[in-house]
PDB file of C-alpha atoms in Angstrom:
ATOM      1  CA  GLN W   1      52.438 -41.847  -4.321  1.00 53.00           C
ATOM      2  CA  GLN W   2      51.089 -43.889  -7.189  1.00 58.00           C
ATOM      3  CA  GLN W   3      54.354 -44.716  -8.937  1.00 88.00           C
ATOM      4  CA  VAL W   4      55.162 -47.186 -11.649  1.00 95.00           C
ATOM      5  CA  LYS W   5      58.823 -48.101 -11.917  1.00 96.00           C
ATOM      6  CA  GLN W   6      60.118 -49.406 -15.227  1.00 97.00           C
ATOM      7  CA  SER W   7      63.431 -50.979 -16.201  1.00 96.00           C
ATOM      8  CA  PRO W   8      65.682 -51.030 -18.078  1.00 97.00           C
ATOM      9  CA  GLN W   9      65.858 -47.495 -19.423  1.00 95.00           C
ATOM     10  CA  SER W  10      67.280 -48.772 -22.703  1.00 97.00           C
ATOM     11  CA  LEU W  11      67.679 -52.172 -24.276  1.00 97.00           C
ATOM     12  CA  ILE W  12      69.577 -53.425 -27.296  1.00 98.00           C
ATOM     13  CA  VAL W  13      68.628 -56.799 -28.708  1.00 98.00           C
ATOM     14  CA  GLN W  14      69.699 -58.698 -31.786  1.00 98.00           C
ATOM     15  CA  LYS W  15      67.096 -59.544 -34.394  1.00 97.00           C
ATOM     16  CA  GLY W  16      65.372 -62.740 -33.417  1.00 97.00           C
ATOM     17  CA  GLY W  17      66.165 -62.329 -29.732  1.00 97.00           C
ATOM     18  CA  ILE W  18      63.843 -61.876 -26.775  1.00 97.00           C
ATOM     19  CA  SER W  19      63.253 -58.392 -25.354  1.00 98.00           C
ATOM     20  CA  ILE W  20      62.164 -58.222 -21.727  1.00 98.00           C
ATOM     21  CA  ILE W  21      60.979 -55.057 -19.985  1.00 98.00           C
ATOM     22  CA  ASN W  22      59.927 -54.999 -16.359  1.00 98.00           C
ATOM     23  CA  CYS W  23      57.593 -52.837 -14.312  1.00 98.00           C
ATOM     24  CA  ALA W  24      56.632 -52.635 -10.674  1.00 97.00           C
ATOM     25  CA  TYR W  25      53.721 -50.787  -9.141  1.00 96.00           C
ATOM     26  CA  GLU W  26      52.739 -49.761  -5.637  1.00 93.00           C
ATOM     27  CA  ASN W  27      49.009 -49.175  -5.571  1.00 90.00           C
ATOM     28  CA  THR W  28      47.115 -52.423  -5.045  1.00 89.00           C
ATOM     29  CA  ALA W  29      43.938 -50.713  -6.277  1.00 89.00           C
ATOM     30  CA  PHE W  30      45.274 -50.748  -9.826  1.00 91.00           C
ATOM     31  CA  ASP W  31      43.361 -53.225 -11.956  1.00 90.00           C
ATOM     32  CA  TYR W  32      44.472 -52.533 -15.507  1.00 92.00           C
ATOM     33  CA  PHE W  33      48.044 -52.888 -16.745  1.00 94.00           C
ATOM     34  CA  PRO W  34      48.713 -51.868 -20.347  1.00 94.00           C
ATOM     35  CA  TRP W  35      51.860 -51.600 -22.377  1.00 96.00           C
ATOM     36  CA  TYR W  36      52.095 -48.802 -24.899  1.00 95.00           C
ATOM     37  CA  GLN W  37      54.427 -48.571 -27.875  1.00 96.00           C
ATOM     38  CA  GLN W  38      55.581 -45.169 -29.079  1.00 94.00           C
ATOM     39  CA  PHE W  39      57.439 -44.371 -32.269  1.00 94.00           C
ATOM     40  CA  PRO W  40      59.256 -41.035 -32.648  1.00 89.00           C
ATOM     41  CA  GLY W  41      56.861 -38.187 -33.340  1.00 87.00           C
ATOM     42  CA  LYS W  42      53.804 -40.301 -32.598  1.00 89.00           C
ATOM     43  CA  GLY W  43      51.488 -40.771 -29.683  1.00 91.00           C
ATOM     44  CA  PRO W  44      51.597 -43.907 -27.545  1.00 93.00           C
ATOM     45  CA  ALA W  45      49.545 -46.784 -28.912  1.00 93.00           C
ATOM     46  CA  LEU W  46      48.229 -49.694 -26.903  1.00 92.00           C
ATOM     47  CA  LEU W  47      50.208 -52.862 -27.546  1.00 95.00           C
ATOM     48  CA  ILE W  48      48.757 -55.306 -25.047  1.00 94.00           C
ATOM     49  CA  ALA W  49      47.089 -55.109 -21.650  1.00 93.00           C
ATOM     50  CA  ILE W  50      46.248 -57.406 -18.757  1.00 94.00           C
ATOM     51  CA  ARG W  51      43.884 -57.440 -15.816  1.00 92.00           C
ATOM     52  CA  PRO W  52      45.073 -58.852 -12.468  1.00 91.00           C
ATOM     53  CA  ASP W  53      42.856 -61.925 -12.603  1.00 91.00           C
ATOM     54  CA  VAL W  54      45.249 -63.654 -15.024  1.00 92.00           C
ATOM     55  CA  SER W  55      48.987 -64.268 -14.786  1.00 95.00           C
ATOM     56  CA  GLU W  56      49.819 -64.185 -18.457  1.00 96.00           C
ATOM     57  CA  LYS W  57      48.432 -62.859 -21.695  1.00 96.00           C
ATOM     58  CA  LYS W  58      49.852 -63.500 -25.136  1.00 96.00           C
ATOM     59  CA  GLU W  59      49.120 -61.724 -28.400  1.00 95.00           C
ATOM     60  CA  GLY W  60      51.314 -62.842 -31.247  1.00 96.00           C
ATOM     61  CA  ARG W  61      54.949 -62.196 -30.342  1.00 97.00           C
ATOM     62  CA  PHE W  62      54.011 -60.092 -27.308  1.00 97.00           C
ATOM     63  CA  THR W  63      53.386 -61.555 -23.863  1.00 97.00           C
ATOM     64  CA  ILE W  64      52.612 -59.907 -20.541  1.00 97.00           C
ATOM     65  CA  SER W  65      53.549 -61.813 -17.401  1.00 96.00           C
ATOM     66  CA  PHE W  66      51.836 -60.598 -14.257  1.00 96.00           C
ATOM     67  CA  ASN W  67      52.777 -61.339 -10.643  1.00 95.00           C
ATOM     68  CA  LYS W  68      50.112 -59.908  -8.380  1.00 94.00           C
ATOM     69  CA  SER W  69      51.788 -60.815  -5.090  1.00 94.00           C
ATOM     70  CA  ALA W  70      55.039 -59.160  -6.142  1.00 95.00           C
ATOM     71  CA  LYS W  71      53.202 -56.246  -7.782  1.00 95.00           C
ATOM     72  CA  GLN W  72      55.260 -56.706 -10.910  1.00 97.00           C
ATOM     73  CA  PHE W  73      54.541 -57.243 -14.571  1.00 97.00           C
ATOM     74  CA  SER W  74      56.716 -57.617 -17.602  1.00 98.00           C
ATOM     75  CA  LEU W  75      56.573 -57.455 -21.369  1.00 98.00           C
ATOM     76  CA  HIS W  76      58.282 -60.127 -23.426  1.00 98.00           C
ATOM     77  CA  ILE W  77      58.805 -59.606 -27.142  1.00 98.00           C
ATOM     78  CA  MET W  78      59.704 -62.851 -28.838  1.00 97.00           C
ATOM     79  CA  ASP W  79      61.612 -62.977 -32.134  1.00 98.00           C
ATOM     80  CA  SER W  80      62.328 -59.251 -31.874  1.00 98.00           C
ATOM     81  CA  GLN W  81      62.425 -57.415 -35.202  1.00 97.00           C
ATOM     82  CA  PRO W  82      63.993 -54.103 -36.234  1.00 97.00           C
ATOM     83  CA  GLY W  83      60.471 -52.764 -36.693  1.00 97.00           C
ATOM     84  CA  ASP W  84      59.928 -53.274 -32.954  1.00 97.00           C
ATOM     85  CA  SER W  85      62.489 -50.554 -32.252  1.00 98.00           C
ATOM     86  CA  ALA W  86      60.499 -47.975 -30.305  1.00 97.00           C
ATOM     87  CA  THR W  87      59.922 -46.683 -26.799  1.00 95.00           C
ATOM     88  CA  TYR W  88      57.773 -48.890 -24.618  1.00 97.00           C
ATOM     89  CA  PHE W  89      55.817 -47.616 -21.651  1.00 96.00           C
ATOM     90  CA  CYS W  90      54.132 -49.698 -19.016  1.00 96.00           C
ATOM     91  CA  ALA W  91      51.213 -48.135 -17.230  1.00 95.00           C
ATOM     92  CA  ALA W  92      48.832 -48.920 -14.449  1.00 94.00           C
ATOM     93  CA  SER W  93      45.410 -47.647 -13.608  1.00 89.00           C
ATOM     94  CA  ARG W  94      42.076 -48.385 -12.202  1.00 84.00           C
ATOM     95  CA  VAL W  95      40.014 -49.207 -15.281  1.00 72.00           C
ATOM     96  CA  ALA W  96      37.856 -46.143 -14.766  1.00 71.00           C
ATOM     97  CA  GLY W  97      40.723 -43.846 -13.815  1.00 81.00           C
ATOM     98  CA  LYS W  98      43.843 -42.141 -15.084  1.00 87.00           C
ATOM     99  CA  SER W  99      46.853 -44.129 -16.248  1.00 90.00           C
ATOM    100  CA  THR W 100      50.172 -43.710 -14.478  1.00 92.00           C
ATOM    101  CA  PHE W 101      53.066 -44.358 -16.816  1.00 94.00           C
ATOM    102  CA  GLY W 102      56.503 -45.786 -16.241  1.00 95.00           C
ATOM    103  CA  ASP W 103      59.557 -43.872 -17.396  1.00 94.00           C
ATOM    104  CA  GLY W 104      59.800 -45.762 -20.681  1.00 95.00           C
ATOM    105  CA  THR W 105      62.275 -48.167 -22.255  1.00 97.00           C
ATOM    106  CA  THR W 106      63.967 -47.413 -25.538  1.00 96.00           C
ATOM    107  CA  LEU W 107      64.299 -50.671 -27.437  1.00 98.00           C
ATOM    108  CA  THR W 108      66.740 -51.012 -30.305  1.00 98.00           C
ATOM    109  CA  VAL W 109      66.660 -54.221 -32.313  1.00 97.00           C
ATOM    110  CA  LYS W 110      69.798 -54.663 -34.378  1.00 96.00           C
ATOM    111  CA  PRO W 111      69.499 -56.462 -37.724  1.00 93.00           C
TER     112      PRO W 111
ATOM    113  CA  GLU S   1      39.724 -46.865 -37.957  1.00 73.00           C
ATOM    114  CA  PRO S   2      38.561 -44.124 -35.575  1.00 75.00           C
ATOM    115  CA  GLU S   3      41.289 -41.884 -34.281  1.00 91.00           C
ATOM    116  CA  VAL S   4      41.958 -38.963 -31.998  1.00 95.00           C
ATOM    117  CA  THR S   5      43.028 -35.883 -33.919  1.00 96.00           C
ATOM    118  CA  GLN S   6      44.970 -32.963 -32.503  1.00 97.00           C
ATOM    119  CA  THR S   7      45.753 -29.483 -33.765  1.00 96.00           C
ATOM    120  CA  PRO S   8      48.101 -27.780 -34.156  1.00 97.00           C
ATOM    121  CA  SER S   9      50.867 -30.309 -34.619  1.00 96.00           C
ATOM    122  CA  HIS S  10      53.430 -27.708 -33.562  1.00 96.00           C
ATOM    123  CA  GLN S  11      53.023 -24.303 -31.977  1.00 97.00           C
ATOM    124  CA  VAL S  12      55.723 -21.821 -31.117  1.00 97.00           C
ATOM    125  CA  THR S  13      54.782 -19.061 -28.697  1.00 97.00           C
ATOM    126  CA  GLN S  14      56.362 -16.383 -26.589  1.00 97.00           C
ATOM    127  CA  MET S  15      56.496 -16.748 -22.834  1.00 97.00           C
ATOM    128  CA  GLY S  16      53.410 -15.233 -21.234  1.00 97.00           C
ATOM    129  CA  GLN S  17      51.166 -15.813 -24.215  1.00 97.00           C
ATOM    130  CA  GLU S  18      47.985 -17.867 -24.145  1.00 97.00           C
ATOM    131  CA  VAL S  19      47.858 -21.125 -26.046  1.00 98.00           C
ATOM    132  CA  ILE S  20      44.900 -23.326 -26.943  1.00 97.00           C
ATOM    133  CA  LEU S  21      45.483 -26.899 -28.016  1.00 98.00           C
ATOM    134  CA  ARG S  22      42.608 -28.659 -29.696  1.00 97.00           C
ATOM    135  CA  CYS S  23      41.548 -32.269 -29.817  1.00 97.00           C
ATOM    136  CA  VAL S  24      38.763 -34.200 -31.450  1.00 96.00           C
ATOM    137  CA  PRO S  25      38.313 -37.429 -29.475  1.00 95.00           C
ATOM    138  CA  ILE S  26      36.808 -40.574 -30.923  1.00 92.00           C
ATOM    139  CA  SER S  27      33.138 -39.817 -31.392  1.00 89.00           C
ATOM    140  CA  ASN S  28      31.488 -42.308 -29.044  1.00 87.00           C
ATOM    141  CA  HIS S  29      34.072 -42.050 -26.275  1.00 90.00           C
ATOM    142  CA  LEU S  30      33.080 -40.687 -22.891  1.00 90.00           C
ATOM    143  CA  TYR S  31      36.349 -40.040 -21.045  1.00 92.00           C
ATOM    144  CA  PHE S  32      38.918 -37.507 -22.164  1.00 94.00           C
ATOM    145  CA  TYR S  33      42.426 -36.826 -21.008  1.00 96.00           C
ATOM    146  CA  TRP S  34      45.390 -34.565 -21.519  1.00 97.00           C
ATOM    147  CA  TYR S  35      48.891 -35.872 -20.941  1.00 97.00           C
ATOM    148  CA  ARG S  36      52.192 -34.211 -21.596  1.00 96.00           C
ATOM    149  CA  GLN S  37      55.634 -35.534 -22.412  1.00 94.00           C
ATOM    150  CA  ILE S  38      58.710 -33.415 -22.032  1.00 93.00           C
ATOM    151  CA  LEU S  39      61.265 -34.449 -24.637  1.00 86.00           C
ATOM    152  CA  GLY S  40      62.679 -37.874 -23.871  1.00 80.00           C
ATOM    153  CA  GLN S  41      60.802 -38.206 -20.612  1.00 86.00           C
ATOM    154  CA  LYS S  42      57.790 -40.045 -19.302  1.00 88.00           C
ATOM    155  CA  VAL S  43      54.187 -39.448 -20.207  1.00 93.00           C
ATOM    156  CA  GLU S  44      52.642 -37.383 -17.402  1.00 94.00           C
ATOM    157  CA  PHE S  45      48.959 -37.133 -16.572  1.00 95.00           C
ATOM    158  CA  LEU S  46      47.486 -33.641 -16.553  1.00 97.00           C
ATOM    159  CA  VAL S  47      43.717 -33.923 -16.352  1.00 96.00           C
ATOM    160  CA  SER S  48      40.764 -36.187 -16.974  1.00 94.00           C
ATOM    161  CA  PHE S  49      37.316 -35.020 -18.053  1.00 94.00           C
ATOM    162  CA  TYR S  50      34.001 -36.814 -17.919  1.00 92.00           C
ATOM    163  CA  ASN S  51      30.401 -35.711 -18.132  1.00 89.00           C
ATOM    164  CA  ASN S  52      31.441 -32.125 -18.839  1.00 90.00           C
ATOM    165  CA  GLU S  53      33.575 -31.698 -15.794  1.00 93.00           C
ATOM    166  CA  ILE S  54      37.070 -32.390 -14.562  1.00 95.00           C
ATOM    167  CA  SER S  55      37.170 -35.734 -12.785  1.00 93.00           C
ATOM    168  CA  GLU S  56      40.817 -35.654 -11.747  1.00 93.00           C
ATOM    169  CA  LYS S  57      43.820 -33.403 -12.185  1.00 94.00           C
ATOM    170  CA  SER S  58      47.498 -33.586 -11.332  1.00 94.00           C
ATOM    171  CA  GLU S  59      49.721 -31.136  -9.505  1.00 93.00           C
ATOM    172  CA  ILE S  60      50.977 -29.948 -12.873  1.00 94.00           C
ATOM    173  CA  PHE S  61      47.474 -28.786 -13.801  1.00 96.00           C
ATOM    174  CA  ASP S  62      47.517 -25.518 -11.889  1.00 94.00           C
ATOM    175  CA  ASP S  63      45.441 -22.365 -12.333  1.00 94.00           C
ATOM    176  CA  GLN S  64      47.207 -21.573 -15.590  1.00 96.00           C
ATOM    177  CA  PHE S  65      45.574 -24.600 -17.220  1.00 97.00           C
ATOM    178  CA  SER S  66      41.956 -25.138 -18.152  1.00 97.00           C
ATOM    179  CA  VAL S  67      40.012 -27.597 -20.250  1.00 97.00           C
ATOM    180  CA  GLU S  68      36.771 -27.264 -22.072  1.00 94.00           C
ATOM    181  CA  ARG S  69      34.462 -29.277 -24.252  1.00 92.00           C
ATOM    182  CA  PRO S  70      32.743 -26.394 -26.026  1.00 85.00           C
ATOM    183  CA  ASP S  71      30.633 -28.553 -28.311  1.00 86.00           C
ATOM    184  CA  GLY S  72      29.948 -32.222 -28.850  1.00 78.00           C
ATOM    185  CA  SER S  73      33.222 -32.968 -30.571  1.00 86.00           C
ATOM    186  CA  ASN S  74      36.116 -30.730 -29.491  1.00 93.00           C
ATOM    187  CA  PHE S  75      38.139 -30.966 -26.301  1.00 96.00           C
ATOM    188  CA  THR S  76      40.554 -28.125 -25.650  1.00 97.00           C
ATOM    189  CA  LEU S  77      43.460 -27.431 -23.323  1.00 98.00           C
ATOM    190  CA  LYS S  78      44.203 -23.785 -22.606  1.00 97.00           C
ATOM    191  CA  ILE S  79      47.386 -22.495 -21.029  1.00 97.00           C
ATOM    192  CA  ARG S  80      46.757 -18.906 -19.994  1.00 96.00           C
ATOM    193  CA  SER S  81      50.271 -17.586 -19.567  1.00 95.00           C
ATOM    194  CA  THR S  82      52.877 -19.941 -20.915  1.00 96.00           C
ATOM    195  CA  LYS S  83      56.209 -20.544 -19.193  1.00 96.00           C
ATOM    196  CA  LEU S  84      59.420 -21.922 -20.642  1.00 96.00           C
ATOM    197  CA  GLU S  85      58.861 -25.155 -18.729  1.00 95.00           C
ATOM    198  CA  ASP S  86      55.528 -25.690 -20.497  1.00 96.00           C
ATOM    199  CA  SER S  87      57.489 -26.662 -23.601  1.00 97.00           C
ATOM    200  CA  ALA S  88      56.501 -30.272 -24.211  1.00 96.00           C
ATOM    201  CA  MET S  89      54.471 -32.601 -26.354  1.00 96.00           C
ATOM    202  CA  TYR S  90      50.836 -32.532 -25.291  1.00 97.00           C
ATOM    203  CA  PHE S  91      48.772 -35.621 -25.969  1.00 97.00           C
ATOM    204  CA  CYS S  92      45.034 -35.850 -25.943  1.00 97.00           C
ATOM    205  CA  ALA S  93      43.534 -39.263 -25.240  1.00 95.00           C
ATOM    206  CA  SER S  94      40.060 -40.684 -25.054  1.00 93.00           C
ATOM    207  CA  ARG S  95      38.536 -43.808 -23.598  1.00 90.00           C
ATOM    208  CA  GLY S  96      35.315 -45.485 -24.534  1.00 85.00           C
ATOM    209  CA  GLY S  97      33.522 -46.322 -21.321  1.00 77.00           C
ATOM    210  CA  ALA S  98      33.733 -47.128 -17.645  1.00 72.00           C
ATOM    211  CA  ASN S  99      34.795 -50.731 -18.218  1.00 75.00           C
ATOM    212  CA  THR S 100      37.267 -50.177 -21.010  1.00 76.00           C
ATOM    213  CA  GLY S 101      40.807 -49.355 -19.970  1.00 80.00           C
ATOM    214  CA  GLU S 102      42.405 -48.650 -23.337  1.00 86.00           C
ATOM    215  CA  LEU S 103      43.440 -45.078 -23.993  1.00 89.00           C
ATOM    216  CA  PHE S 104      43.506 -43.912 -27.593  1.00 92.00           C
ATOM    217  CA  PHE S 105      46.090 -41.181 -28.043  1.00 94.00           C
ATOM    218  CA  GLY S 106      46.348 -38.502 -30.668  1.00 95.00           C
ATOM    219  CA  GLU S 107      49.639 -37.764 -32.368  1.00 94.00           C
ATOM    220  CA  GLY S 108      50.300 -34.847 -30.082  1.00 95.00           C
ATOM    221  CA  SER S 109      50.814 -31.106 -30.239  1.00 97.00           C
ATOM    222  CA  ARG S 110      54.366 -29.929 -29.767  1.00 97.00           C
ATOM    223  CA  LEU S 111      54.473 -26.678 -27.815  1.00 97.00           C
ATOM    224  CA  THR S 112      57.632 -24.612 -27.854  1.00 97.00           C
ATOM    225  CA  VAL S 113      57.748 -21.619 -25.514  1.00 97.00           C
ATOM    226  CA  LEU S 114      60.472 -19.081 -26.240  1.00 96.00           C
TER     227      LEU S 114
END
């Protein structure tokens, strides 16, 4: 089964701290690994994504680390802010196919 | 900025009734999807649609579900006879092309089945 396992389920971080969310996948055919951010009452929105030919991608305070051999990838949010409080979903897909989502992580950043 | 729009934002229906959820994907996108999210749970794939036909569907997408692109802009999800367990947030998403992975999601349609 094409599963994506995400942890932790919830995360509380102080303002200015680093938030780290981890995901693991099974299907080696996956070649696109996005992270989506979802605020209450809204649809998921792409935050950052990586392809398996690179081990790290950084966009502002958000970084994806990718370990192809371990079939794992993680999202790091540096200098976490209260406005980052949201649910974060990792996903995996073949670029031309459906996305399989992780279970989500509810991030709370305390001021 | 182009966006995916969905209507209605919330629909309440009686069990056994038919429901149609509507979506207007981003105009130059070629791939269309429906996902659902039961409250507080993960985002689950229902169906993908390309070139006027279903390209993939999940086990959830049984005979009670259908999708249609009746014209050049709308993409609809029909549930023929709703069940209590169909209560969820339904998200439409679109993707630009074969080499672009990003999904653009609408804000969702909340379906409540009583």
